Amino acid sequence: MVKAHTFHIPVMGIGFTVDTPLKVAQYGIDSVISLVDDILLEKLRKMYSEKIGLPYVEIGGKEDDFRAKRITSYLNLMHDLVDEKFQALKETASSSNKILLAYLSMLPNGSKLKNDFNNLISKGGNNSELKMWASKNLVKGAIDVNIMTKVDKENFKGNEKLSDKYNDAHAALRGFAKSKLNSSVVLSAGMNPRLYGYMAEFDDFYPDENGQFKKGIILKVSDYRSALIQGRFLAKKGLWVSEFRIESGLNCGGHAFATDGHLLGPVLQEFKQNRKALHDTIFGVLCQELERQNRIVPKEKLSFKVTAQGGVGTHEEHEFLIEHYSLDSVGWGSPFLLVPEATTVDSETLKKLANANEDDLYLSDISPLGIPFNNLKGNTKDEEKQALIDKERPGSSCPKKFVALNKEFKETGICTASREYQYLKIKELDTLGLSENQYQEQYNKITEKSCTCVGLGTSALLVYNLDTKTEGKGVSVCPGPNMAYFSRVMGLANITDHIYGRANMIDRNDRPNFFIKELHIYMGYLNEKIALAQSSFSLKEQKYLSTFAENLKEGVAYYESVFKGLNGSFNTVKAFVLAELERVNKVLSTILSDMELQPIEA
C-alpha cells in the first residue's frame, strides 16, 4: 500500500502516544501505541467508551488472561474509532470540508494525492465525484503497536508460575494478534527467541498467496548484523519482517543502545549496499520453512521497507535520508511531544520540554532495566523520587510491577526501582564496611532507579483528569537530545510543514547537523567510559574501548567522503561539518594512541 506521508511517529514512552492514532490516523499518518501498560489501556478504554456512549464492561485483574484481553479490547476500540473518523471524512468529502483540506494540505510537496485532488477541482468536479475519489484514494494511517521484547515478566498465580504464554510480552503479543487491527507490531530492545517462537502460533503473521499480511512485523535495530540475525531467525519460523526500523544508538529518545560505536550514516550505508542480499537470504529461508509447514508460499517475492529514526530535525535532513539511503520513511519522535494534537503530554511536562536546553537532556541510569535512558532534568517523577530519598524511604511502592525482573532476592522478581528492592539492597550495603565516599556512591546508584513503568504513562491520566491515586502524579519523560532545539508548542500542521520544508519551527540558529550531533554524543559516551576505567584497563575493557574508537574513526572517514561529494545538500553547514570531522578524527587518534600506552590489568 502506498503511504500518504514520508514520516511516521514512533512510540514514545508508555502513555505519550497511547491514543495518537485516534488523533492523526485520519490524516494518513502512521503512529505506534505502547503495549506495556494494560492497566492504563483499560482506564482509557473506559474513558473513551463513556465519552462516546459505548457500553463498557470492565476486564478485572483477576479475570483469566486479563492482560491480553485488555489489550485486544483497547486496540479494537482504537480500530473502530479511527475507522469511523476516516469513513466520515471520505463520505463528507467536498471542496470545503475542513478535515479533507487539512489532510491534503499536510501531505508532502509534490504528492500525487494532492495533485490529483487539485486537478479534479480545476475540472469542476462536484461533491459526488469528490466522494468517489476520496473513497478510492485516501489512505488511513497505520495503528501500529510496540512491544519491548525483554519486558517479558513471568507471572504467577499464588506461588505457581504460569506458562510462558502468560508472560507480559507474550500476553501483549496475543492481545495484538487477536485484535481487529490490520497493522504491524514493532519489536524493540533486542531479541527474545521464546517470544519470536510464540509469534509463529498466530496465522495473521503469515502471508496469503498474494503476499499480503493481516499482521506485519517491524524490527527495530541499530545495526545490519542484528537485522540479519533476527530476520533469519524469524524466517526459520516462517515469519517475514516487513520493515527494518533503524534507530540511532544514542541520538534518540527512550532507552539508548550505544552499539560498539557504529554511527547512523555508516549503518544506513550498509543496509543500502546489502539490501538485496539481506532480502534474498531471508526470503530463501522463509520459503523453505513455509513449504515445510505446508503453508502458502507467495507467488511473488515479498518486499520489506527500510526506515530510520533518531535525531532528525530539519526538512533537509529528512530529504537527505530518504534520497541518499533510499529509505521508505523517517521517524520523527521527540518534536511531536510538543504537538498536543498528536501526543498526550500534561501541561507541566509540556512546559518543561519547551524550555529544555542541551544541559537539561541527558543520558541517565534511572531505568530499572539497566539500560541507559534519555531523561529530562527536573521531571516531576524524579522530584517525587528525591522527596522519598529525603524522607529516608527511597524507592517506589511499585504498583504495576511491569519491570519486576530482578531475581536477586525473590524468585517472582522485584523491580530495582521499588522500595522493597532498595531497602534490601541498602541493608546489604550496610554490611560491607565501605568508606563514607564509597558508601554514598553505591547508595546513589541504588536509589537513582526511577519507577518509569508508571511515570511514562501518568501524563495521559493527568491530561484526561483520570484517577492517579495508585500511580501518583509524577511524570517521567524520555525525549532525545534533539528536543533542545524545539522550543514552542506546535499544531499538527506546523510540524508537518516543518518536516516538508514549508515552515521552520526551530528558532535557534546553532543546531548542529544531526550526524555531527550524534558523533558528539558518542564521543561523550566514549570519554565517560574511559574515565570510568581510570588509569588502567583490563584487557577486555581495552578491546571494547579500542573497537569503539576505531568504529567512530571509520564513521568519521565515511562522513568526510559523503560530505566532500555532496552538491546541493547541506551547503550551508558543509564547511563546518568537514572541519568538525577533522577535529574529532584527531581526538580519536590521540585516544587510540594513549590507550596503547595504558597499563593493562590482567
XYZ file of N, CA, C and O in Angstrom, residues 417-519:
412
model
N 13.691 -0.359 41.038
C 13.252 0.978 41.461
C 12.290 0.912 42.639
O 11.869 1.948 43.154
N 11.955 -0.301 43.085
C 10.953 -0.448 44.137
C 11.536 -0.208 45.520
O 12.737 -0.392 45.752
N 10.683 0.166 46.452
C 11.092 0.356 47.847
C 11.604 -0.960 48.432
O 12.580 -0.986 49.178
N 10.937 -2.052 48.080
C 11.330 -3.356 48.593
C 12.769 -3.701 48.198
O 13.576 -4.086 49.043
N 13.087 -3.536 46.917
C 14.438 -3.865 46.447
C 15.472 -2.927 47.057
O 16.530 -3.370 47.537
N 15.195 -1.639 47.045
C 16.183 -0.679 47.531
C 16.412 -0.828 49.037
O 17.544 -0.664 49.511
N 15.377 -1.170 49.776
C 15.548 -1.435 51.213
C 16.498 -2.615 51.425
O 17.433 -2.550 52.236
N 16.271 -3.713 50.702
C 17.114 -4.911 50.840
C 18.542 -4.640 50.377
O 19.512 -5.112 50.984
N 18.669 -3.862 49.318
C 20.000 -3.578 48.766
C 20.795 -2.654 49.698
O 22.006 -2.836 49.884
N 20.126 -1.674 50.293
C 20.788 -0.763 51.234
C 21.170 -1.511 52.509
O 22.244 -1.290 53.086
N 20.288 -2.395 52.935
C 20.577 -3.231 54.109
C 21.826 -4.070 53.867
O 22.695 -4.210 54.741
N 21.940 -4.593 52.671
C 23.127 -5.365 52.276
C 24.349 -4.464 52.238
O 25.442 -4.851 52.669
N 24.165 -3.252 51.763
C 25.257 -2.281 51.661
C 25.823 -1.944 53.033
O 27.040 -1.753 53.197
N 24.941 -1.898 54.030
C 25.355 -1.550 55.395
C 26.349 -2.550 55.991
O 27.064 -2.228 56.955
N 26.402 -3.746 55.438
C 27.272 -4.800 55.995
C 28.657 -4.840 55.354
O 29.500 -5.638 55.760
N 28.906 -3.986 54.358
C 30.131 -4.115 53.559
C 31.329 -3.359 54.124
O 32.450 -3.509 53.625
N 31.106 -2.518 55.113
C 32.224 -1.796 55.723
C 32.911 -0.821 54.792
O 34.136 -0.677 54.828
N 32.152 -0.143 53.964
C 32.726 0.793 52.990
C 33.051 2.129 53.641
O 32.487 2.480 54.677
N 33.955 2.866 53.004
C 34.230 4.231 53.458
C 33.002 5.090 53.185
O 32.101 4.687 52.430
N 32.979 6.271 53.782
C 31.816 7.144 53.611
C 31.568 7.477 52.143
O 30.430 7.424 51.661
N 32.643 7.778 51.403
C 32.507 8.123 49.984
C 32.048 6.922 49.157
O 31.192 7.050 48.278
N 32.648 5.754 49.445
C 32.268 4.544 48.717
C 30.800 4.192 48.991
O 30.063 3.807 48.084
N 30.416 4.325 50.256
C 29.034 4.015 50.641
C 28.052 4.936 49.898
O 27.054 4.470 49.337
N 28.358 6.233 49.894
C 27.453 7.189 49.254
C 27.344 6.933 47.756
O 26.258 7.039 47.169
N 28.460 6.578 47.143
C 28.462 6.290 45.710
C 27.547 5.095 45.400
O 26.736 5.144 44.470
N 27.671 4.032 46.185
C 26.838 2.848 45.974
C 25.378 3.136 46.317
O 24.466 2.660 45.642
N 25.153 3.911 47.361
C 23.799 4.295 47.765
C 23.107 5.067 46.638
O 21.937 4.807 46.312
N 23.841 5.997 46.031
C 23.276 6.797 44.940
C 22.912 5.928 43.735
O 21.896 6.163 43.073
N 23.750 4.925 43.461
C 23.465 4.029 42.337
C 22.183 3.235 42.572
O 21.399 2.996 41.657
N 21.978 2.835 43.811
C 20.774 2.071 44.154
C 19.532 2.942 44.041
O 18.524 2.559 43.434
N 19.589 4.134 44.608
C 18.397 4.984 44.687
C 18.135 5.801 43.423
O 17.090 6.447 43.303
N 19.086 5.766 42.487
C 18.896 6.516 41.244
C 17.767 5.938 40.391
O 17.115 6.652 39.640
N 17.517 4.636 40.512
C 16.500 3.989 39.683
C 15.121 4.601 39.943
O 14.737 4.841 41.078
N 14.395 4.830 38.857
C 13.100 5.506 38.944
C 11.991 4.610 38.422
O 12.216 3.761 37.552
N 10.804 4.805 38.941
C 9.645 3.985 38.558
C 9.105 4.449 37.211
O 8.036 5.059 37.111
N 9.849 4.150 36.153
C 9.490 4.642 34.822
C 8.258 3.947 34.241
O 7.529 4.531 33.452
N 8.005 2.687 34.630
C 6.858 1.996 34.027
C 5.552 2.632 34.465
O 4.534 2.497 33.794
N 5.574 3.359 35.569
C 4.422 4.160 35.971
C 4.566 5.575 35.413
O 3.654 6.110 34.776
N 5.731 6.185 35.622
C 5.940 7.581 35.256
C 5.759 7.880 33.783
O 5.298 8.965 33.412
N 6.079 6.911 32.918
C 5.973 7.143 31.480
C 4.532 7.062 30.968
O 4.266 7.342 29.804
N 3.601 6.657 31.839
C 2.201 6.584 31.433
C 1.304 7.580 32.129
O 0.183 7.847 31.686
N 1.792 8.180 33.218
C 0.954 9.045 34.060
C 0.468 10.293 33.336
O -0.617 10.810 33.627
N 1.257 10.790 32.394
C 0.878 12.007 31.679
C -0.512 11.890 31.059
O -1.314 12.831 31.110
N -0.830 10.723 30.501
C -2.142 10.534 29.877
C -3.263 10.641 30.908
O -4.334 11.203 30.629
N -3.012 10.115 32.117
C -4.021 10.202 33.174
C -4.264 11.659 33.573
O -5.408 12.071 33.823
N -3.193 12.434 33.639
C -3.313 13.843 34.010
C -4.054 14.640 32.936
O -4.912 15.473 33.245
N -3.726 14.382 31.680
C -4.362 15.110 30.583
C -5.873 14.891 30.578
O -6.659 15.819 30.345
N -6.285 13.653 30.865
C -7.711 13.327 30.798
C -8.402 13.343 32.163
O -9.527 12.861 32.295
N -7.705 13.921 33.160
C -8.276 14.067 34.510
C -8.774 12.740 35.078
O -9.854 12.659 35.675
N -7.984 11.688 34.880
C -8.325 10.373 35.410
C -7.638 10.161 36.752
O -6.671 10.848 37.091
N -8.130 9.203 37.503
C -7.631 8.937 38.851
C -6.157 8.528 38.833
O -5.751 7.654 38.067
N -5.347 9.187 39.681
C -3.924 8.841 39.794
C -3.572 8.422 41.218
O -2.405 8.496 41.625
N -4.581 7.985 41.965
C -4.347 7.617 43.366
C -3.304 6.515 43.485
O -2.434 6.551 44.364
N -3.383 5.525 42.605
C -2.424 4.410 42.629
C -1.072 4.823 42.087
O -0.020 4.500 42.657
N -1.079 5.558 40.985
C 0.164 5.893 40.291
C 0.906 7.089 40.895
O 2.129 7.180 40.778
N 0.185 8.016 41.506
C 0.784 9.288 41.875
C 0.799 10.205 40.660
O 0.452 9.791 39.550
N 1.223 11.440 40.854
C 1.171 12.413 39.764
C 2.522 12.673 39.099
O 2.634 13.508 38.197
N 3.558 11.951 39.521
C 4.880 12.152 38.926
C 4.960 11.624 37.503
O 4.506 10.524 37.206
N 5.554 12.420 36.612
C 5.675 12.061 35.199
C 7.138 11.902 34.814
O 7.956 12.800 35.033
N 7.471 10.749 34.253
C 8.779 10.546 33.622
C 8.630 10.883 32.149
O 7.586 10.621 31.546
N 9.671 11.448 31.565
C 9.628 11.742 30.135
C 11.011 11.478 29.554
O 12.029 11.675 30.228
N 11.050 11.004 28.308
C 12.316 10.494 27.767
C 12.639 11.046 26.385
O 12.818 10.295 25.429
N 12.708 12.373 26.236
C 12.999 12.939 24.915
C 14.445 12.695 24.509
O 15.325 12.542 25.354
N 14.674 12.684 23.205
C 16.040 12.603 22.708
C 16.715 13.962 22.774
O 16.076 14.988 23.020
N 18.031 14.005 22.533
C 18.784 15.267 22.578
C 18.254 16.329 21.625
O 18.431 17.524 21.846
N 17.588 15.904 20.559
C 17.063 16.829 19.561
C 15.999 17.768 20.130
O 15.722 18.829 19.570
N 15.410 17.405 21.255
C 14.369 18.230 21.869
C 14.883 19.622 22.223
O 14.118 20.597 22.256
N 16.181 19.747 22.476
C 16.755 21.035 22.881
C 16.522 22.133 21.842
O 16.526 23.320 22.178
N 16.299 21.752 20.593
C 16.227 22.741 19.519
C 14.789 23.096 19.131
O 14.572 23.939 18.269
N 13.826 22.453 19.768
C 12.421 22.785 19.548
C 11.889 23.409 20.837
O 11.922 22.783 21.885
N 11.398 24.626 20.749
C 11.091 25.366 21.978
C 9.706 26.002 21.974
O 9.453 26.935 22.725
N 8.823 25.501 21.127
C 7.464 26.033 21.149
C 6.444 24.919 20.956
O 6.724 23.928 20.294
N 5.291 25.099 21.562
C 4.186 24.160 21.354
C 3.652 24.375 19.943
O 3.464 25.516 19.509
N 3.443 23.272 19.228
C 3.088 23.357 17.805
C 1.766 22.657 17.517
O 1.336 21.765 18.242
N 1.140 23.058 16.416
C -0.016 22.349 15.891
C 0.458 21.255 14.946
O 1.623 21.245 14.505
N -0.425 20.345 14.601
C -0.068 19.259 13.684
C 0.339 19.809 12.321
O 1.287 19.309 11.694
N -0.351 20.849 11.870
C 0.004 21.461 10.593
C 1.383 22.115 10.665
O 2.162 22.068 9.696
N 1.719 22.709 11.825
C 3.038 23.341 11.994
C 4.167 22.336 11.811
O 5.123 22.582 11.076
N 4.057 21.192 12.498
C 5.157 20.233 12.463
C 5.257 19.542 11.106
O 6.359 19.280 10.617
N 4.115 19.277 10.448
C 4.201 18.659 9.119
C 4.772 19.653 8.112
O 5.562 19.266 7.233
N 4.414 20.914 8.244
C 5.013 21.936 7.372
C 6.519 22.022 7.603
O 7.298 22.222 6.660
N 6.937 21.881 8.860
C 8.370 21.895 9.173
C 9.069 20.696 8.525
O 10.141 20.850 7.902
N 8.490 19.529 8.658
C 9.098 18.312 8.104
C 9.255 18.422 6.593
O 10.283 18.014 6.030
N 8.259 19.009 5.936
C 8.282 19.075 4.472
C 8.842 20.383 3.927
O 8.737 20.671 2.731
N 9.439 21.210 4.797
C 10.159 22.388 4.332
C 9.305 23.591 3.996
O 9.769 24.522 3.338
N 8.059 23.592 4.466
C 7.175 24.734 4.184
C 7.186 25.758 5.309
O 6.582 26.833 5.200
N 7.820 25.417 6.426
C 7.920 26.313 7.581
C 9.135 25.887 8.397
O 9.702 24.809 8.182
N 9.536 26.743 9.333
C 10.660 26.424 10.211
C 10.231 26.622 11.655
O 9.906 27.732 12.075
N 10.201 25.530 12.405
C 9.774 25.565 13.794
C 10.945 25.650 14.767
O 10.753 25.573 15.980
N 12.157 25.793 14.263
C 13.343 25.913 15.125
C 13.770 27.365 15.170
O 14.127 27.954 14.140
N 13.710 27.957 16.342
C 14.063 29.365 16.493
C 15.577 29.586 16.551
O 16.075 30.639 16.164
N 16.300 28.599 17.065
C 17.747 28.744 17.230
C 18.472 28.569 15.897
O 17.996 27.877 14.999
N 19.648 29.186 15.787
C 20.440 29.035 14.561
C 21.751 28.292 14.818
O 22.648 28.308 13.981
N 21.843 27.647 15.999
C 23.089 26.957 16.344
C 22.900 25.440 16.422
O 23.723 24.739 16.992
N 21.796 24.930 15.874
C 21.580 23.482 15.914
C 22.561 22.785 14.982
O 22.626 23.082 13.787
N 23.336 21.815 15.498
C 24.298 21.113 14.631
C 23.604 20.115 13.715
O 22.496 19.651 14.007
N 24.247 19.808 12.601
C 23.769 18.737 11.735
C 23.601 17.461 12.552
O 24.383 17.176 13.448
N 22.546 16.684 12.277
C 22.220 15.546 13.145
C 23.293 14.472 13.141
O 23.464 13.763 14.129
N 24.044 14.337 12.053
C 25.167 13.387 12.052
C 26.259 13.839 13.024
O 26.832 13.029 13.760
N 26.529 15.143 13.030
C 27.542 15.691 13.938
C 27.072 15.617 15.383
O 27.850 15.291 16.296
N 25.799 15.894 15.616
C 25.251 15.801 16.971
C 25.405 14.380 17.510
O 25.836 14.178 18.656
N 25.080 13.391 16.692
C 25.226 12.003 17.122
C 26.694 11.675 17.414
O 27.011 11.014 18.411
N 27.595 12.170 16.569
C 29.028 11.936 16.769
C 29.486 12.523 18.104
O 30.232 11.879 18.858
